[in-house]
Short mmCIF file of C-alpha atoms and ligand atoms in Angstrom, two decimals:
data_model
loop_
_atom_site.label_atom_id
_atom_site.label_comp_id
_atom_site.label_asym_id
_atom_site.label_seq_id
_atom_site.Cartn_x
_atom_site.Cartn_y
_atom_site.Cartn_z
CA MET B 8 142.12 -25.16 128.25
CA PRO B 9 142.86 -25.63 124.42
CA LEU B 10 142.80 -21.92 122.74
CA LYS B 11 139.91 -21.22 120.42
CA VAL B 12 139.13 -22.03 116.89
CA SER B 13 136.67 -19.99 115.60
CA GLU B 14 133.45 -21.26 113.71
CA ARG B 15 133.89 -19.27 110.59
CA GLY B 16 136.88 -20.55 109.90
CA GLN B 17 135.35 -24.03 109.95
CA MET B 18 135.29 -23.90 105.79
CA ALA B 19 134.04 -27.30 104.33
CA PRO B 20 137.13 -28.49 102.37
CA PHE B 21 137.13 -28.05 98.47
CA MET B 22 137.07 -31.95 98.24
CA VAL B 23 138.50 -31.86 94.12
CA MET B 24 141.95 -31.03 96.08
CA ASP B 25 141.95 -33.37 99.23
CA VAL B 26 141.69 -36.11 95.59
CA LEU B 27 144.54 -34.52 93.97
CA TYR B 28 146.51 -34.95 97.45
CA ALA B 29 145.60 -38.26 97.30
CA ALA B 30 146.41 -38.65 93.79
CA ASN B 31 149.55 -36.90 93.80
CA GLN B 32 150.57 -39.23 97.25
CA ARG B 33 149.89 -42.38 94.85
CA ALA B 34 152.02 -41.16 92.22
CA SER B 35 155.05 -40.31 94.79
CA LEU B 36 155.16 -44.12 94.82
CA GLY B 37 155.80 -43.96 91.09
CA ASN B 38 152.06 -45.52 90.31
CA ALA B 39 150.39 -44.30 87.51
CA VAL B 40 147.90 -41.39 87.74
CA TYR B 41 145.05 -40.03 84.74
CA HIS B 42 144.23 -36.65 86.53
CA LEU B 43 141.05 -36.65 85.67
CA GLU B 44 139.66 -34.76 88.90
CA ILE B 45 141.12 -31.42 88.74
CA GLY B 46 140.26 -28.49 86.86
CA GLN B 47 143.14 -27.15 85.26
CA PRO B 48 144.58 -27.46 81.73
CA GLY B 49 146.76 -30.16 80.71
CA THR B 50 149.59 -27.15 79.79
CA GLY B 51 151.01 -24.77 80.64
CA ALA B 52 151.28 -20.93 79.79
CA PRO B 53 152.42 -20.24 76.40
CA ARG B 54 155.81 -19.91 75.55
CA GLU B 55 155.55 -15.66 75.13
CA VAL B 56 154.35 -15.72 78.36
CA ILE B 57 157.29 -16.98 80.03
CA GLU B 58 159.35 -15.12 78.04
CA ALA B 59 157.97 -11.91 78.60
CA ILE B 60 158.15 -12.07 82.11
CA GLN B 61 162.16 -12.81 82.01
CA GLU B 62 163.73 -9.24 81.79
CA PRO B 63 161.63 -7.92 83.76
CA LEU B 64 162.70 -10.68 86.04
CA SER B 65 166.05 -10.01 85.95
CA LEU B 66 166.01 -6.44 85.97
CA GLN B 67 162.95 -4.60 87.34
CA LYS B 68 162.12 -4.11 91.34
CA LEU B 69 158.76 -6.02 90.71
CA GLY B 70 157.39 -4.59 93.83
CA TYR B 71 153.62 -3.34 94.67
CA THR B 72 151.39 -2.23 91.68
CA ASP B 73 148.61 0.40 92.18
CA ALA B 74 145.91 -1.82 94.22
CA PHE B 75 143.75 -2.45 90.73
CA GLY B 76 147.16 -3.33 88.81
CA ILE B 77 148.85 -2.18 85.95
CA THR B 78 147.86 0.37 83.58
CA PRO B 79 148.94 -1.46 80.41
CA LEU B 80 147.03 -4.63 81.83
CA ARG B 81 143.54 -2.86 82.62
CA ASP B 82 143.98 -1.71 78.73
CA ASP B 83 144.07 -4.53 77.30
CA ILE B 84 141.19 -6.17 79.00
CA VAL B 85 139.61 -3.08 78.01
CA GLU B 86 140.40 -3.70 74.38
CA HIS B 87 139.67 -7.45 75.14
CA TYR B 88 136.05 -6.47 76.03
CA LYS B 89 136.13 -4.32 72.71
CA SER B 90 137.45 -7.12 70.07
CA SER B 91 135.64 -10.19 72.45
CA TYR B 92 132.38 -9.03 72.78
CA GLY B 93 131.84 -5.80 71.41
CA LEU B 94 131.35 -3.74 74.69
CA SER B 95 132.87 -0.77 75.79
CA ILE B 96 134.23 -0.41 79.24
CA GLY B 97 136.04 1.85 81.35
CA GLN B 98 139.70 1.31 82.06
CA ASN B 99 138.91 2.37 85.78
CA GLN B 100 136.25 -0.34 85.91
CA VAL B 101 139.17 -3.07 85.57
CA ALA B 102 140.20 -4.33 88.90
CA VAL B 103 143.02 -6.62 88.11
CA THR B 104 143.32 -9.63 91.24
CA SER B 105 145.22 -12.39 92.27
CA GLY B 106 143.13 -14.71 90.57
CA SER B 107 139.19 -15.20 90.20
CA SER B 108 139.10 -16.59 94.01
CA ALA B 109 140.08 -13.31 95.54
CA GLY B 110 137.46 -11.49 93.23
CA PHE B 111 134.85 -13.22 94.90
CA VAL B 112 136.31 -12.04 98.34
CA LEU B 113 136.69 -8.83 97.45
CA ALA B 114 132.80 -9.05 95.38
CA PHE B 115 131.27 -10.78 98.56
CA LEU B 116 132.17 -8.06 101.35
CA ALA B 117 131.91 -5.30 99.06
CA ALA B 118 128.41 -6.19 98.00
CA PHE B 119 126.99 -8.30 101.04
CA ASP B 120 126.42 -7.79 104.32
CA VAL B 121 125.98 -10.52 106.79
CA GLY B 122 123.07 -12.52 107.52
CA ASP B 123 122.59 -11.47 103.41
CA ARG B 124 121.07 -14.10 101.07
CA VAL B 125 123.01 -15.08 97.82
CA ALA B 126 121.64 -18.07 95.64
CA VAL B 127 124.22 -20.45 93.90
CA ALA B 128 123.41 -23.31 91.65
CA SER B 129 123.63 -26.95 92.76
CA PRO B 130 125.26 -28.36 91.30
CA GLY B 131 127.90 -25.42 91.32
CA TYR B 132 131.72 -24.36 92.07
CA PRO B 133 132.04 -25.11 95.94
CA CYS B 134 133.68 -22.30 96.99
CA TYR B 135 131.28 -19.70 96.11
CA ARG B 136 129.09 -21.52 99.19
CA HIS B 137 131.90 -21.95 101.32
CA ILE B 138 133.45 -18.22 101.09
CA LEU B 139 129.85 -16.78 101.79
CA LYS B 140 129.61 -18.47 104.51
CA ALA B 141 132.79 -17.94 106.06
CA PHE B 142 131.43 -14.63 105.84
CA GLY B 143 127.88 -14.56 106.95
CA ILE B 144 126.23 -14.51 104.28
CA GLU B 145 123.36 -17.03 103.85
CA PRO B 146 123.95 -19.35 100.21
CA VAL B 147 120.32 -19.48 98.80
CA ILE B 148 120.95 -23.11 97.32
CA LEU B 149 118.89 -23.48 94.41
CA GLU B 150 118.61 -27.22 92.95
CA THR B 151 119.13 -26.79 88.66
CA ALA B 152 117.59 -29.47 86.69
CA PHE B 153 119.17 -31.77 84.08
CA GLU B 154 116.28 -30.12 81.51
CA ASP B 155 117.92 -26.54 82.18
CA ARG B 156 121.35 -27.50 81.64
CA PHE B 157 121.61 -27.42 85.40
CA GLN B 158 121.34 -23.66 85.33
CA PRO B 159 119.21 -21.24 87.60
CA THR B 160 115.99 -20.21 85.78
CA PRO B 161 114.33 -16.88 87.11
CA GLU B 162 110.77 -18.99 87.20
CA LYS B 163 112.49 -21.14 89.90
CA LEU B 164 114.58 -18.16 91.66
CA LYS B 165 111.05 -16.70 92.39
CA ALA B 166 110.56 -18.90 95.21
CA TYR B 167 113.52 -17.75 97.00
CA LEU B 168 112.83 -14.24 96.88
CA PRO B 169 114.05 -12.11 98.28
CA LEU B 170 117.59 -12.20 97.83
CA ASP B 171 120.07 -9.83 97.68
CA GLY B 172 122.70 -11.26 95.27
CA LEU B 173 122.94 -14.24 92.50
CA ILE B 174 126.27 -15.99 91.12
CA VAL B 175 126.30 -17.18 87.52
CA ALA B 176 128.69 -19.14 85.89
CA SER B 177 128.21 -20.06 82.37
CA PRO B 178 130.12 -21.88 80.94
CA SER B 179 129.38 -23.56 84.73
CA ASN B 180 132.20 -26.28 86.86
CA PRO B 181 130.86 -28.88 87.22
CA THR B 182 128.62 -29.55 84.45
CA GLY B 183 130.10 -27.57 81.58
CA THR B 184 126.26 -26.31 80.20
CA MET B 185 125.97 -22.40 79.14
CA LEU B 186 123.23 -20.12 79.70
CA ASP B 187 121.53 -18.72 76.07
CA VAL B 188 121.62 -15.61 75.37
CA SER B 189 118.19 -15.34 76.46
CA ALA B 190 118.34 -17.49 79.46
CA LEU B 191 121.00 -15.11 80.49
CA LYS B 192 119.22 -11.59 79.96
CA ALA B 193 116.03 -13.57 81.71
CA LEU B 194 118.12 -14.06 84.62
CA SER B 195 119.58 -10.50 84.14
CA ASN B 196 116.38 -8.71 83.89
CA PHE B 197 115.40 -10.63 87.14
CA CYS B 198 118.11 -9.58 89.21
CA ARG B 199 117.12 -5.86 87.86
CA GLU B 200 113.46 -5.95 88.71
CA HIS B 201 114.38 -8.03 92.36
CA ASN B 202 116.98 -5.66 93.06
CA VAL B 203 119.43 -8.81 93.06
CA ARG B 204 123.29 -8.03 92.52
CA LEU B 205 124.13 -10.50 89.82
CA ILE B 206 127.61 -11.89 89.84
CA SER B 207 128.95 -13.32 86.85
CA ASP B 208 131.85 -15.99 86.99
CA GLU B 209 132.92 -15.62 83.24
CA ILE B 210 136.11 -17.85 84.07
CA TYR B 211 135.19 -20.54 81.51
CA HIS B 212 134.34 -18.29 78.79
CA GLY B 213 136.79 -18.66 75.56
CA ILE B 214 136.61 -22.48 76.56
CA THR B 215 133.27 -22.76 74.75
CA TYR B 216 132.27 -25.37 71.58
CA GLU B 217 128.98 -24.81 70.07
CA GLN B 218 127.99 -20.95 70.79
CA SER B 219 130.25 -18.40 72.18
CA ALA B 220 129.74 -16.72 75.34
CA VAL B 221 127.99 -13.84 76.45
CA SER B 222 129.05 -11.03 78.95
CA ALA B 223 126.11 -10.66 81.49
CA LEU B 224 127.23 -7.16 81.70
CA GLU B 225 125.77 -6.67 78.29
CA PHE B 226 122.66 -6.95 80.09
CA ASN B 227 122.45 -5.74 83.24
CA GLN B 228 125.04 -2.33 84.11
CA ASP B 229 125.28 -3.68 88.15
CA ALA B 230 126.83 -6.99 87.60
CA ILE B 231 129.99 -7.67 89.09
CA ILE B 232 131.86 -9.59 86.50
CA ILE B 233 134.37 -11.70 87.31
CA ASN B 234 137.07 -13.73 85.23
CA SER B 235 140.69 -14.78 85.40
CA PHE B 236 144.15 -16.01 83.33
CA SER B 237 143.69 -19.03 84.61
CA LYS B 238 141.68 -21.43 82.40
CA TYR B 239 141.46 -19.65 78.51
CA PHE B 240 145.04 -18.83 78.98
CA SER B 241 146.40 -21.82 80.68
CA MET B 242 147.93 -19.41 83.78
CA THR B 243 146.39 -21.26 86.58
CA GLY B 244 149.80 -20.96 88.92
CA TRP B 245 150.05 -17.21 88.11
CA ARG B 246 147.32 -16.57 90.87
CA VAL B 247 145.91 -13.77 88.18
CA GLY B 248 142.35 -12.52 87.18
CA TRP B 249 140.34 -9.82 86.92
CA MET B 250 136.86 -8.05 87.84
CA LEU B 251 134.43 -5.19 86.37
CA VAL B 252 133.41 -3.52 89.28
CA PRO B 253 129.89 -1.50 88.97
CA GLU B 254 130.29 2.57 90.05
CA GLU B 255 129.06 2.50 93.40
CA LEU B 256 131.58 -0.12 93.80
CA LEU B 257 134.41 0.63 93.26
CA ARG B 258 136.51 2.41 96.10
CA PRO B 259 135.25 -0.05 98.52
CA ILE B 260 137.03 -2.56 96.21
CA GLU B 261 140.12 -0.84 95.57
CA CYS B 262 139.82 -0.24 99.61
CA LEU B 263 139.56 -3.73 100.62
CA GLN B 264 142.27 -5.01 97.60
CA GLN B 265 144.38 -2.02 99.32
CA ASN B 266 143.81 -4.11 102.93
CA LEU B 267 143.47 -7.47 102.00
CA PHE B 268 145.52 -8.33 99.02
CA ILE B 269 147.82 -4.67 98.01
CA CYS B 270 147.82 -6.10 94.42
CA ALA B 271 147.77 -8.82 92.26
CA PRO B 272 151.06 -10.26 91.77
CA THR B 273 153.04 -8.43 89.35
CA PRO B 274 155.36 -10.60 87.92
CA SER B 275 151.91 -12.34 86.56
CA GLN B 276 150.59 -9.48 85.95
CA ILE B 277 153.71 -8.71 83.27
CA ALA B 278 153.29 -12.11 82.45
CA ALA B 279 149.07 -11.58 81.64
CA LEU B 280 150.43 -8.84 79.24
CA ALA B 281 151.21 -10.99 76.54
CA ALA B 282 148.88 -13.63 76.88
CA PHE B 283 145.89 -11.61 75.16
CA ASP B 284 148.68 -12.27 71.78
CA CYS B 285 148.68 -15.77 72.22
CA LYS B 286 145.33 -16.02 71.01
CA LYS B 287 146.06 -19.23 68.32
CA ILE B 288 148.01 -20.91 70.71
CA LEU B 289 145.23 -20.87 73.33
CA ASP B 290 142.43 -21.49 70.75
CA GLY B 291 144.36 -24.58 70.16
CA HIS B 292 144.35 -26.34 73.59
CA VAL B 293 139.86 -25.50 72.89
CA THR B 294 140.07 -27.59 69.68
CA ARG B 295 142.11 -29.97 72.03
CA TYR B 296 139.48 -30.04 74.57
CA LEU B 297 136.51 -30.50 72.23
CA GLN B 298 139.04 -33.68 70.76
CA ASN B 299 138.72 -34.67 74.21
CA ARG B 300 135.22 -33.94 74.86
CA ASP B 301 133.82 -35.55 71.63
CA LEU B 302 136.03 -38.64 72.69
CA LEU B 303 134.41 -39.00 76.06
CA LEU B 304 131.19 -38.74 74.39
CA SER B 305 131.68 -41.41 71.98
CA ARG B 306 132.90 -44.12 74.53
CA LEU B 307 131.87 -43.49 77.90
CA PRO B 308 128.16 -44.67 77.48
CA SER B 309 129.32 -48.01 76.64
CA ILE B 310 131.34 -48.74 79.34
CA GLY B 311 128.78 -47.77 81.85
CA PHE B 312 128.40 -43.72 82.24
CA ASP B 313 125.61 -42.44 80.21
CA LYS B 314 123.74 -40.36 81.83
CA LEU B 315 126.16 -36.78 81.28
CA ALA B 316 124.78 -33.35 81.39
CA PRO B 317 125.21 -32.03 78.02
CA ALA B 318 128.95 -30.04 78.08
CA ASP B 319 128.61 -26.71 75.93
CA GLY B 320 132.09 -25.48 77.35
CA ALA B 321 134.89 -25.94 79.93
CA PHE B 322 136.46 -29.44 80.62
CA TYR B 323 134.38 -31.14 82.42
CA LEU B 324 132.01 -33.54 81.87
CA TYR B 325 129.08 -34.12 84.86
CA ALA B 326 128.16 -37.53 84.88
CA ASP B 327 125.11 -39.35 86.79
CA VAL B 328 126.53 -42.40 88.41
CA SER B 329 123.35 -43.47 90.78
CA SER B 330 122.76 -46.74 88.57
CA LEU B 331 127.15 -47.75 90.48
CA THR B 332 126.58 -46.41 93.36
CA ASN B 333 125.14 -43.61 95.83
CA ASP B 334 128.45 -42.91 97.24
CA SER B 335 130.39 -40.76 94.46
CA GLU B 336 133.29 -39.92 97.24
CA GLY B 337 133.57 -43.84 98.08
CA PHE B 338 132.93 -44.77 94.32
CA CYS B 339 136.28 -42.08 93.52
CA HIS B 340 138.41 -43.35 96.40
CA LYS B 341 138.01 -46.74 94.90
CA VAL B 342 138.61 -45.77 91.26
CA LEU B 343 141.86 -43.98 92.45
CA MET B 344 143.33 -46.70 94.47
CA GLU B 345 142.31 -49.70 91.89
CA THR B 346 143.27 -47.75 88.56
CA GLY B 347 144.68 -44.20 89.16
CA VAL B 348 142.15 -43.08 86.93
CA ALA B 349 141.29 -39.65 89.21
CA PHE B 350 137.15 -38.11 89.13
CA ALA B 351 135.98 -35.67 91.49
CA PRO B 352 133.36 -37.01 93.57
CA GLY B 353 129.74 -34.83 92.84
CA ARG B 354 129.31 -34.12 96.61
CA ASP B 355 131.53 -31.71 95.93
CA PHE B 356 129.33 -29.67 94.32
CA ASP B 357 126.05 -30.67 95.39
CA SER B 358 126.14 -31.69 98.66
CA SER B 359 122.62 -33.67 98.43
CA ARG B 360 122.12 -35.35 95.01
CA GLY B 361 126.19 -34.86 94.45
CA LYS B 362 126.43 -38.12 95.70
CA GLN B 363 125.34 -39.49 92.97
CA PHE B 364 127.55 -37.73 90.43
CA ILE B 365 131.00 -37.11 89.45
CA ARG B 366 133.17 -34.96 87.85
CA ILE B 367 135.18 -35.67 84.76
CA SER B 368 137.68 -33.08 83.29
CA TYR B 369 139.13 -33.70 80.22
CA SER B 370 141.68 -31.07 80.23
CA GLU B 371 144.76 -33.64 79.64
CA SER B 372 146.16 -34.31 76.39
CA LEU B 373 144.29 -36.38 74.22
CA ASP B 374 146.42 -39.55 74.38
CA ILE B 375 145.96 -39.34 78.57
CA ILE B 376 142.24 -39.15 78.03
CA ASN B 377 142.32 -42.19 76.18
CA GLN B 378 144.67 -44.16 77.93
CA ALA B 379 142.45 -43.08 81.34
CA VAL B 380 139.11 -44.78 79.62
CA ASP B 381 140.28 -47.86 78.41
CA VAL B 382 141.80 -48.57 82.39
CA ILE B 383 138.13 -47.09 83.59
CA ALA B 384 137.10 -49.92 80.38
CA GLU B 385 138.64 -52.72 81.90
CA TRP B 386 137.97 -51.57 85.68
CA MET B 387 133.72 -51.23 85.05
CA SER B 388 133.76 -54.56 83.26
CA GLU B 389 135.65 -56.04 86.17
CA ASN B 390 134.18 -54.49 88.93
CA CYS B 391 130.32 -53.19 87.67
C1 PLP T 409 134.14 -21.93 88.33
C2 PLP T 409 135.55 -21.41 88.67
N1 PLP T 409 135.51 -20.49 89.56
C3 PLP T 409 136.21 -19.61 89.76
C4 PLP T 409 137.66 -20.65 90.34
C5 PLP T 409 138.90 -20.16 91.03
O1 PLP T 409 139.71 -19.80 89.76
P1 PLP T 409 141.24 -18.68 89.90
O2 PLP T 409 142.04 -19.45 89.53
O3 PLP T 409 141.14 -17.71 89.04
O4 PLP T 409 141.09 -18.39 90.91
C6 PLP T 409 137.65 -21.73 89.32
C7 PLP T 409 138.49 -23.06 89.42
O5 PLP T 409 138.77 -24.45 89.51
C8 PLP T 409 136.38 -22.41 89.50
O6 PLP T 409 135.98 -23.49 88.49
#
């Protein structure tokens, strides 16, 4: 008899990773590939970050750290909240994690029980609902609207009460849209009034164009704030992030971290210390993303991608391709195979309406984005 395979381990794929795999396979055969699918900076970590780790690599033991991370990094994160948000937080609130992905695991396990209901926006980052499901927590899918910048509103959330949690992301993946200050405040108040634990994924903070992002902590001290060195700091592969933890969850999250991960990778914690001093180069990346966004906004409509979510930040455009296809997965696959341009299918982010959407990531260089648009424009003129 075959051995058992658990039900909860049957997670839906993170489709972008499957597209990345197909794109890499294509590239390994010597074909041109334009990576407009993957959500990571086209750049590596700043040079100062790489340099900062050289000496410790050869001279230090690099063993485990405290579960919540090394003190200088936690201090720097405290300072970051002061200088970037004008917020005073305690060092004891800061937990350094193995990327924000580990932050979700810790937050969901600490804040919710099996059977609890947690609202997530659709379209939204797929791993929220996949992780919740694996933990026996019910993801309550809130279909958001273009008019609301694809973000949740208290009015819409009311229909889903009772809720135990709400996850927000501003800027969001896949839309790049943001909650403005009043919208974030209204959601924070809604959560307080209805006893809903707010989890704010602030991973795209720093990559914003017309307005800066505000932390949910400003309005809701019970919120769990999740952040990472992956995006603004351009350090995806280093697997280091952080969370701000409310008082009553500190010890549970510390124990979860001790048992599940022990600590975030030590070399990455040391390297991340240098990242806060690299604002000049990192802000330069944001300027490049802005140029890329503007290039796409000016070129895409004329080649057939004319319904785009208003991209306030991150490095994504979410395009309604209903006039071209009702099967975004098939569409993305065909485009990749015939042109080498990789897009992410919307179904990853929205399992119902996503079949009519694609996500375009514009984190590569302006030159690559321009070339990719040339290639797509030619393909569209022949095929659509
Ligand atoms: C909204 C969002 N949250 C979290 C993550 C995971 O990031 P990390 O590398 O910090 O685990 C991603 C990665 O794409 C993301 O888009």
